XYZ file of C-alpha atoms in Angstrom:
531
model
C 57.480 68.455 31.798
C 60.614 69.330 31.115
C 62.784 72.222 30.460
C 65.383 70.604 27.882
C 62.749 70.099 25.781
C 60.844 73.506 26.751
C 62.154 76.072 26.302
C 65.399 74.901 25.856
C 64.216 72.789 22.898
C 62.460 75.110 20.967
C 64.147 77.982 19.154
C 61.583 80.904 19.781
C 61.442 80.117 23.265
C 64.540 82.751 24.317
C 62.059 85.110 26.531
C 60.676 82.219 28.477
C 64.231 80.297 28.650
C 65.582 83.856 30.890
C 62.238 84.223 32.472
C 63.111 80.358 33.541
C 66.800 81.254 34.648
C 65.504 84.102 36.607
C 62.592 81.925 38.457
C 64.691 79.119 39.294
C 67.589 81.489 40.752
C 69.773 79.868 38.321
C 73.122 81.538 36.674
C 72.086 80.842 33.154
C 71.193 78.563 30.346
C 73.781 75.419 31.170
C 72.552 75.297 34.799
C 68.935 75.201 33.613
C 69.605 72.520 31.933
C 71.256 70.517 34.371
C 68.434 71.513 36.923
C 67.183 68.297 38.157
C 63.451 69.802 39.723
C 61.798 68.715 36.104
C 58.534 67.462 36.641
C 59.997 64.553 35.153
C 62.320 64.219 37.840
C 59.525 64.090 40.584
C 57.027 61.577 39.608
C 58.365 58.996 42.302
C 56.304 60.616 44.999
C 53.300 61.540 42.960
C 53.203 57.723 42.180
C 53.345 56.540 45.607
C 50.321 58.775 46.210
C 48.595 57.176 43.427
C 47.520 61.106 42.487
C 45.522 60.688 39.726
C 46.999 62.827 36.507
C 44.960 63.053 32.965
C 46.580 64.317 30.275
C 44.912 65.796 26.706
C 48.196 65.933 23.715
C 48.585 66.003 20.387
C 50.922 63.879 18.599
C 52.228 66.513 16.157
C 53.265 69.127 18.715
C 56.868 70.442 17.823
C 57.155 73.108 20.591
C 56.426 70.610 23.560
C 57.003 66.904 21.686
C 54.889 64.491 23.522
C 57.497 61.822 23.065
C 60.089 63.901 25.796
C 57.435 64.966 27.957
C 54.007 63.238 28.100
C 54.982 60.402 27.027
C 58.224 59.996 28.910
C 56.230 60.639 32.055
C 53.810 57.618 30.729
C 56.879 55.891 30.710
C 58.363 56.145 34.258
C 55.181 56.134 35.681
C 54.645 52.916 34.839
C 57.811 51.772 35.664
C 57.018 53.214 39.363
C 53.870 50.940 39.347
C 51.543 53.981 38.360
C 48.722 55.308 35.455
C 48.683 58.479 33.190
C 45.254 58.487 31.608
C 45.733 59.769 27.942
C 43.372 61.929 25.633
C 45.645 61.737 22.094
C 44.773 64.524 19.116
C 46.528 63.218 16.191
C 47.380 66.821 14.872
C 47.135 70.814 16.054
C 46.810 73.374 14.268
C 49.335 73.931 11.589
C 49.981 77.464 12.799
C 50.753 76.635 16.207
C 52.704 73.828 15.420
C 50.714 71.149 16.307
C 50.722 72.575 20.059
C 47.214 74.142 19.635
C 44.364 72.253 18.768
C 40.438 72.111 20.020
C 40.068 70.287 23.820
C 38.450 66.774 23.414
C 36.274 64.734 25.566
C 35.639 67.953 27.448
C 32.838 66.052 29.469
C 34.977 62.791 30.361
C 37.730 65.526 31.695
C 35.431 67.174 34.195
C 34.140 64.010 35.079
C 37.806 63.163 36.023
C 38.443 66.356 38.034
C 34.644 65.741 39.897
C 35.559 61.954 40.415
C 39.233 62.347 41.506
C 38.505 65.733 43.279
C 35.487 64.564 46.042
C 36.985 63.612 49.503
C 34.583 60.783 51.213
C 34.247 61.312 54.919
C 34.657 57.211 55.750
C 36.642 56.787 52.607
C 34.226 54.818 51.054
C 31.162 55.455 48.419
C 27.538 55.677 49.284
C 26.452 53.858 45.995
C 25.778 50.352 45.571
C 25.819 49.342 41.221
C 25.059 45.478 42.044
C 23.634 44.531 38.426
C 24.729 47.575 36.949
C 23.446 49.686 34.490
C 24.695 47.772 30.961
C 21.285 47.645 29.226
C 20.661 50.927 29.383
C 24.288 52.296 28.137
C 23.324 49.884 25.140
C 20.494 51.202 24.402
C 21.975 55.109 24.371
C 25.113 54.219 22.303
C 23.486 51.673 19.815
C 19.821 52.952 19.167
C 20.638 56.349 20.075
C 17.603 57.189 21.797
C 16.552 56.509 25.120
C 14.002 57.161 27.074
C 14.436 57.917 31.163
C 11.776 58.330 33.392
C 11.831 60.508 36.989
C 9.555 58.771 39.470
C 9.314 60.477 42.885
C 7.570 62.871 45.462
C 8.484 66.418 45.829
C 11.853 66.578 45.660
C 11.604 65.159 42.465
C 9.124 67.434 41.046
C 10.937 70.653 41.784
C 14.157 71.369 39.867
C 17.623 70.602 40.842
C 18.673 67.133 40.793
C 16.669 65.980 38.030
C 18.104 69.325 36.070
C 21.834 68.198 36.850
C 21.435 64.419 35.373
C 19.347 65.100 32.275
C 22.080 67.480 31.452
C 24.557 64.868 32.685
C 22.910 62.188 30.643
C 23.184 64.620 27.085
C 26.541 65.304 27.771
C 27.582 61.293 27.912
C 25.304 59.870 24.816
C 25.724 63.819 23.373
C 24.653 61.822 20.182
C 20.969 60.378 21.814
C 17.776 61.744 21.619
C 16.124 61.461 25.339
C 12.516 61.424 25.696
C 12.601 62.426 29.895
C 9.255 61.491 31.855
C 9.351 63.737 34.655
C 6.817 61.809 37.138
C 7.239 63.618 40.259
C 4.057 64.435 42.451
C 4.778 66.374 45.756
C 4.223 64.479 49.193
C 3.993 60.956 47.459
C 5.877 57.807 48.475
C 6.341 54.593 47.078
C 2.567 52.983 47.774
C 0.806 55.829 45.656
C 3.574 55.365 43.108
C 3.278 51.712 42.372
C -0.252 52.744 41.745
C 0.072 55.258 39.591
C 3.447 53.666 37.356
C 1.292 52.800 34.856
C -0.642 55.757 34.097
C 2.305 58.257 34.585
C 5.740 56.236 33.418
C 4.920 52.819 31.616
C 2.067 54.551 29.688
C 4.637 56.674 27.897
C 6.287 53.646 26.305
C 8.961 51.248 26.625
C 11.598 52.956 29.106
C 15.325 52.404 29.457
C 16.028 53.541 32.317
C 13.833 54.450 35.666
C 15.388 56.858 38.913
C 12.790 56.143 41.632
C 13.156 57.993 45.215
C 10.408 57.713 48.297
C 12.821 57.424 51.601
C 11.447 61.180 52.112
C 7.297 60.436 51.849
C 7.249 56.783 53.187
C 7.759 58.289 56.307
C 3.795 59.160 55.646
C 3.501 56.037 57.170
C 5.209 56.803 60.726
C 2.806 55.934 63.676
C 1.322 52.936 61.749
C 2.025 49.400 63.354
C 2.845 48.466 59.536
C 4.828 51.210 58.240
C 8.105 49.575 57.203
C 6.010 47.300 55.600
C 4.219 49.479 53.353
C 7.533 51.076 52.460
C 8.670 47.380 51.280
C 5.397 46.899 49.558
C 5.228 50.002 47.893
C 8.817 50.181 46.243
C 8.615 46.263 45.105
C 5.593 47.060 43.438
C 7.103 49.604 41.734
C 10.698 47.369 40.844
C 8.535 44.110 40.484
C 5.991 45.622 38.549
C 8.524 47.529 36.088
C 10.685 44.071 36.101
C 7.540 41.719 34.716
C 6.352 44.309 31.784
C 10.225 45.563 30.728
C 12.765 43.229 31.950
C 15.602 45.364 30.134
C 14.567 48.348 31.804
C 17.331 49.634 34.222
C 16.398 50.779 37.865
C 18.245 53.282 40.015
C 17.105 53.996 43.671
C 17.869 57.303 45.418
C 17.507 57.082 49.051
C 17.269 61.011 50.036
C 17.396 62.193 53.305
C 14.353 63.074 55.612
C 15.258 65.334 58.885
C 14.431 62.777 61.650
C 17.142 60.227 59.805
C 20.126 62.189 61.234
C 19.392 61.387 65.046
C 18.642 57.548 63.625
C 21.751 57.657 62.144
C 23.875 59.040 64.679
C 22.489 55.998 67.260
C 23.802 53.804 64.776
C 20.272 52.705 63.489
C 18.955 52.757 59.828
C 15.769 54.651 58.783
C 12.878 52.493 58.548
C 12.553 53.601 54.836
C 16.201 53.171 53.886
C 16.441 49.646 55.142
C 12.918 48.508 53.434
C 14.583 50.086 50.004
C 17.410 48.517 50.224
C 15.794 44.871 50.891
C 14.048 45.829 47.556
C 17.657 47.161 45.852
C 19.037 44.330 46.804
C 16.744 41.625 45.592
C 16.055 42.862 42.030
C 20.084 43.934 41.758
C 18.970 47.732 41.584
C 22.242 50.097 41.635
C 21.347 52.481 44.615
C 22.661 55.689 46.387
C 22.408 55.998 49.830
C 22.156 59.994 49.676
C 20.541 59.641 53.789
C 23.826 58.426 54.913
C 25.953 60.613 52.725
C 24.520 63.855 54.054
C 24.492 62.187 57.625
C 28.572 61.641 57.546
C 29.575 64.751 55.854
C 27.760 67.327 58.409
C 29.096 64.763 61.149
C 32.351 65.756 59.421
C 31.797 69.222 59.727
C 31.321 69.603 55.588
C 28.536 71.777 55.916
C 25.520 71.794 58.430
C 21.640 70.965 58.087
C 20.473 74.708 58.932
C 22.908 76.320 57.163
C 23.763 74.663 54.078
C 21.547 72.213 53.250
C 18.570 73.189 55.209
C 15.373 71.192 54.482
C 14.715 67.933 53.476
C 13.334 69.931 50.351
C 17.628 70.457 49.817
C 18.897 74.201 49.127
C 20.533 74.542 45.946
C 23.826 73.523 47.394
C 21.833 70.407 49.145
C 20.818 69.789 45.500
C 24.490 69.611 44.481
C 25.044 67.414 46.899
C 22.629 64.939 45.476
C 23.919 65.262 41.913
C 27.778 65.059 42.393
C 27.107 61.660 44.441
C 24.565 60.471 41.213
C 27.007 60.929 38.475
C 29.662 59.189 40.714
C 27.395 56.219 40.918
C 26.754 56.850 36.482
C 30.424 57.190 35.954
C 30.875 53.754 37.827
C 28.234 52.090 36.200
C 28.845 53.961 32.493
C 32.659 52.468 31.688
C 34.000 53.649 28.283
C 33.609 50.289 27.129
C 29.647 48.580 27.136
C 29.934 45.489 29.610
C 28.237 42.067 28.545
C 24.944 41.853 29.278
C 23.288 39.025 31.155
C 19.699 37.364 31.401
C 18.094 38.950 33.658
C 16.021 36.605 35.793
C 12.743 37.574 37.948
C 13.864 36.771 41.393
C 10.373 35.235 43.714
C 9.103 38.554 45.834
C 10.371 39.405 48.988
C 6.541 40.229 50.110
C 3.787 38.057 47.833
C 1.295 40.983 48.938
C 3.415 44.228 47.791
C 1.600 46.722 45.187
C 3.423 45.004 41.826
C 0.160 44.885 40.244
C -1.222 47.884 41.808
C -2.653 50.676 39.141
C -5.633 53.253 39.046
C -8.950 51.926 38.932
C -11.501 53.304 36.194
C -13.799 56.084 37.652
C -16.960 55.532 35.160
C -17.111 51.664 36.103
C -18.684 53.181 39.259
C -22.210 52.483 40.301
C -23.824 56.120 41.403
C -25.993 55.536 44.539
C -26.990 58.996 45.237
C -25.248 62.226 46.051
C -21.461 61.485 44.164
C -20.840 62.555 40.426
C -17.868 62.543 38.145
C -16.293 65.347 37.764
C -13.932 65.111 34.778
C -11.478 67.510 35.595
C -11.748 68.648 39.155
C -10.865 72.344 40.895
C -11.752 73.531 43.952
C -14.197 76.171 43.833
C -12.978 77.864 47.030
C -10.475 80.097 45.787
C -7.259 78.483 47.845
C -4.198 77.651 46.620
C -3.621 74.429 44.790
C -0.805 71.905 43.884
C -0.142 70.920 40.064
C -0.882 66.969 40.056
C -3.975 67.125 42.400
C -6.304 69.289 40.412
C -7.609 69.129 36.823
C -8.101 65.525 37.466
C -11.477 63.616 37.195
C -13.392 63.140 40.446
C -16.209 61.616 42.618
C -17.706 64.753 44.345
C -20.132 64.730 47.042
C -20.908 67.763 49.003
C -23.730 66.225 51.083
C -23.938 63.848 53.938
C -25.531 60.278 53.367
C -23.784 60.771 49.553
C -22.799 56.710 49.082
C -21.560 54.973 45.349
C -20.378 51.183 45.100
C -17.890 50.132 43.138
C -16.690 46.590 41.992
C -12.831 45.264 41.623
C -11.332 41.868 41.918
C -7.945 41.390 43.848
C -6.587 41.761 47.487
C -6.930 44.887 48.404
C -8.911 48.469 47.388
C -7.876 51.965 48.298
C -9.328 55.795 47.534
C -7.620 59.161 47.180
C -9.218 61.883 48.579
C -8.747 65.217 49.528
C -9.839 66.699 52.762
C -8.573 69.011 55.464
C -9.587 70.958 58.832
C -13.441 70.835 58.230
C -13.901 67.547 56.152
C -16.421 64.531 56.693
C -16.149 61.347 58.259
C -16.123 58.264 55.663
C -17.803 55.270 56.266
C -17.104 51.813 54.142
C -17.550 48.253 53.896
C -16.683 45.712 51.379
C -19.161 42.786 50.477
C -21.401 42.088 53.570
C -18.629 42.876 55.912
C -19.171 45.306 58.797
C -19.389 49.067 58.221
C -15.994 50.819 58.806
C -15.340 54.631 59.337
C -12.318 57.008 58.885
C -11.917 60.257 59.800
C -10.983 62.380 56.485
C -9.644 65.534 58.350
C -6.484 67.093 58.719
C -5.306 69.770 60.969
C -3.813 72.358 59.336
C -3.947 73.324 55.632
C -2.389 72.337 53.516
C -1.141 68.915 55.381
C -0.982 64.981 53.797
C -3.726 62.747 54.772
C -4.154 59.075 54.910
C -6.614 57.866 51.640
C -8.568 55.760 52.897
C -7.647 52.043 52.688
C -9.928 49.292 53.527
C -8.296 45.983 53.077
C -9.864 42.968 52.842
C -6.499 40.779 52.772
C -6.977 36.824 52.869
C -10.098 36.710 51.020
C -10.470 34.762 47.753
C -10.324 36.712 44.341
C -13.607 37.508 43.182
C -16.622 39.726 42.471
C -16.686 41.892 45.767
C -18.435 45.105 46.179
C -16.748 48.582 48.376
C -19.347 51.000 49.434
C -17.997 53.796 50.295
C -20.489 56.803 51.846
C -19.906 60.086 53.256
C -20.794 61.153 56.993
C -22.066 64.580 58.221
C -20.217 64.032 61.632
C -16.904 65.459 62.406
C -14.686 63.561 64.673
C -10.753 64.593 66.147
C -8.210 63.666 63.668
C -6.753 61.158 63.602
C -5.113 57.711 62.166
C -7.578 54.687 61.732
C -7.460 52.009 63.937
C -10.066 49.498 62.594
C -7.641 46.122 61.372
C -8.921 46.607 57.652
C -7.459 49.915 57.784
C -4.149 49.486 59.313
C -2.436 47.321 56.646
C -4.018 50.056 54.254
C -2.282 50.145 50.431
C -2.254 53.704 50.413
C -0.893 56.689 52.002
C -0.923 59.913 50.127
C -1.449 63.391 50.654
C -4.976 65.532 50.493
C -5.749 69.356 49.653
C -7.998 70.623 52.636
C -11.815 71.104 51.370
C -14.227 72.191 53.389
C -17.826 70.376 53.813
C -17.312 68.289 51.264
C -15.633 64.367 50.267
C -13.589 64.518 47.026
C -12.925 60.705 46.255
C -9.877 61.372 42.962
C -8.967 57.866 42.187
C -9.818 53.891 42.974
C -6.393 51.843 43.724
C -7.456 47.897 42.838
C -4.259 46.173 43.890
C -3.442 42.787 42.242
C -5.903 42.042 39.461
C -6.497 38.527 38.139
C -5.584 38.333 34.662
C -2.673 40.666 34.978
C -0.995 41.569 31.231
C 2.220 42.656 29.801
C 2.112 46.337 29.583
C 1.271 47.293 25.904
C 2.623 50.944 25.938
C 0.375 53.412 24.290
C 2.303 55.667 21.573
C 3.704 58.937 22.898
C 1.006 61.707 23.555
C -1.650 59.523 23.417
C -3.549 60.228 26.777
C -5.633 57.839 29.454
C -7.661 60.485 30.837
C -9.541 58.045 33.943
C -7.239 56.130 34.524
């Protein structure tokens, strides 16, 4: 940083002190070392840029001493009102005197350069940390294990960003053993998830920290009267839920982008499924990223473009990128070098009494076989089509004849089935205690394509014993969503394979069971195959 000290300053330096004369277009060694161009001579304007300068030294180097250069700089830069962050090796190598030595904190250095480096189209971030992340950073540097679980649809489940933060997360606690629950299932959203948390997540144990995305599948719901409102019901079951069973656990939302949110943004408007997230965010104190708007403002500021570059709401590699650079911005805010204090946290009252935070998979054997519909403990198709990993290999209620009918009994609010179906399927009809008989359409129109499950409701009715009866039609009718009230405010929304002539019922959804527990994890590997 500056040339009295090198090469001047060092004695075996005489090659690089003429290559210096000669670069400069100096006359020789006295008016190098009057030049006044030192770096050290031109921190005034980098400090008025506040350009942000890291710098790795050791404190025994004799060819460059820190004490005229680095720390010199240190020095005026403060007296100019500016920082020089510091990485300090007490000693290099002996044969290099002290100027050589192995690079430290390697990872907190690139995460310098990809912090300082990103350019933000509005100048501001597209996270939100709110109660932060503490308990988990506690966990990862004092028990040294952690375990981190990846609930989402589709672009969860295939690799990219999930990739780029499990690395990310090794390479900040490199000294903690991660157990990673990858819990993505293609075309879900956040209804079907708070259903499923316990079997696939909170089964696994007591988790630290949970990454939770459904702004993509919610928008299963669009056309329904009530579709923001399952989107709020669905993701505070899922926070709520993980909040009463593992207070300490820490939860991150990603809110990823779908291709119909770029016209809402650009008319100033905020997806349906954003806004419901962020309600839900916002109440528990759940750090979030806002990934929707980010990719929104940096194609309106000609960063890259949807068909070219990022291309799907399933995101190119690049897109992927994308999504990971703005995650670890959001970890490195929340992650500071030094663990913050950790305060109680509190169960706030829910935004929606009647979202899914009790929600989980009902038991296929307590069923009561009428005729026609058998279990099926792990379930294929037998039509040789292609399948998705998640939906098959799973048990089943099978019927492959009209007039098939089973009851089942559950106590709560609400009751919904998965099913599969598609072009060709059967007509459903259901009713729950002595209430009138209900139907729903199970067919899609194109293969493969996501369904509604049907979703009777029975909302506003005491607690108790009741009784659904669900039975399978041999009419066909035009597809299309229910319209029948008990079906509208349905608790599920999911996606269906596409089977011919037959009903495939997969799973019961009870929502909000009396008697609700603490979770009492199951040890790792230890399996709930029904349920």
């Amino acid at each position: 940083m500056d040339l009295k000290s090198w090469p001047l300053g060092w004695p075996g330096a005489q090659k690089e002190t003429a290559d210096a004369v000669r670069y400069y277009g100096l006359q020789d060694e006295a008016a190098l070392r009057a030049y006044a161009g030192n770096p050290l001579d031109l921190l005034a304007p980098i400090a008025a840029a506040k350009i942000p300068l890291r710098h790795v030294i050791s404190l025994n180097d004799r060819v460059v001493p820190p004490e005229q250069n680095t720390l010199e700089a240190q020095r005026r830069l403060a007296r100019l009102g500016h920082t020089l962050d510091l990485v300090v090796v007490p000693e290099g190598t002996p044969e290099s005197q002290g100027h050589h030595f192995p690079l430290p904190e390697a990872f907190a250095s690139a995460r310098f350069i990809m912090r300082h480096s990103g350019v933000l189209p509005q100048g501001r971030e597209y996270f939100a940390l709110r109660d932060g992340l503490a308990r988990s950073q506690t966990a990862f540097e004092q028990r040294k294990t952690g375990r981190v679980a990846f609930l989402g649809g589709s672009i969860t489940y295939n690799p990219g960003w999930r990739d780029a933060l499990m690395r990310y997360l090794q390479q900040r606690f490199p000294t903690t053993e991660f157990d990673f629950v990858a819990a993505g299932v293609p075309s879900l959203g956040s209804v079907p998830h708070a259903f499923r948390l316990e079997r696939d997540v909170l089964a696994r144990g007591p988790l630290d920290l949970l990454f939770v995305e459904a702004a993509v599948n919610d928008h299963n719901y669009d056309g329904q009267t009530n579709a923001a409102l399952l989107a709020l019901r669905g993701m505070e079951g899922v926070v709520r839920h993980v909040r009463e069973v593992s207070p300490r656990t820490d939860i991150v939302l990603f809110h990823f982008v779908h291709d119909q949110h770029l016209a809402t943004w650009a008319k100033g408007e905020v997806p349906y499924t954003v806004a419901a997230h962020e309600r839900v965010a916002a109440h528990y104190g759940c750090p979030s990223v806002n990934l929707s708007l980010e990719v929104h403002e940096r194609i309106a500021a000609g960063e890259f473009t949807w068909a070219a570059d990022f291309r799907d709401l399933h995101p190119s590699p690049y897109g992927q990128q994308v999504y990971a650079h703005s995650m670890t911005r959001l970890l490195d805010a929340a992650w500071p070098q030094t663990t913050p204090a950790i305060e109680e946290r509190r169960l706030p009252p829910p935004l929606d009494p009647a979202s899914y935070s009790r929600g989980r998979f009902g038991d296929l054997r307590a069923v009561d076989f009428l005729q026609g519909f058998g279990l099926d403990p792990s379930w294929k198709p037998g039509d040789g089509k292609g399948t998705r990993e998640g939906y098959v290999a799973v048990p089943a209620l099978v019927a492959t004849t009209p007039g098939a009918a089973f009851e089942f009994r559950f106590t709560g609010t609400g009751v919904g089935l998965m099913i599969t179906s598609g072009p060709d399927a059967r007509t459903i009809a259901f009713r729950i205690d002595d209430g009138p008989e209900h139907t729903m359409n199970t067919a899609t129109p194109v293969e493969p394509e996501p369904a509604p499950a049907l979703g009777p409701h029975a909302r506003g009715r005491p607690a108790g014993g009741r009784t659904h009866s669900p039975r399978s039609g041999g009419g066909r009718r035009p597809p299309g969503l229910p319209t029948a009230p008990e079906l509208t405010a349905a608790p599920a929304s999911v996606p269906c394979f596409l089977r011919g002539q037959s009903i495939v019922l997969c799973f019961f959804l009870p929502a909000h069971q009396t008697g609700f527990r603490r979770l009492d994890p199951r040890p790792r590997g230890q399996s709930c195959p029904y349920h």
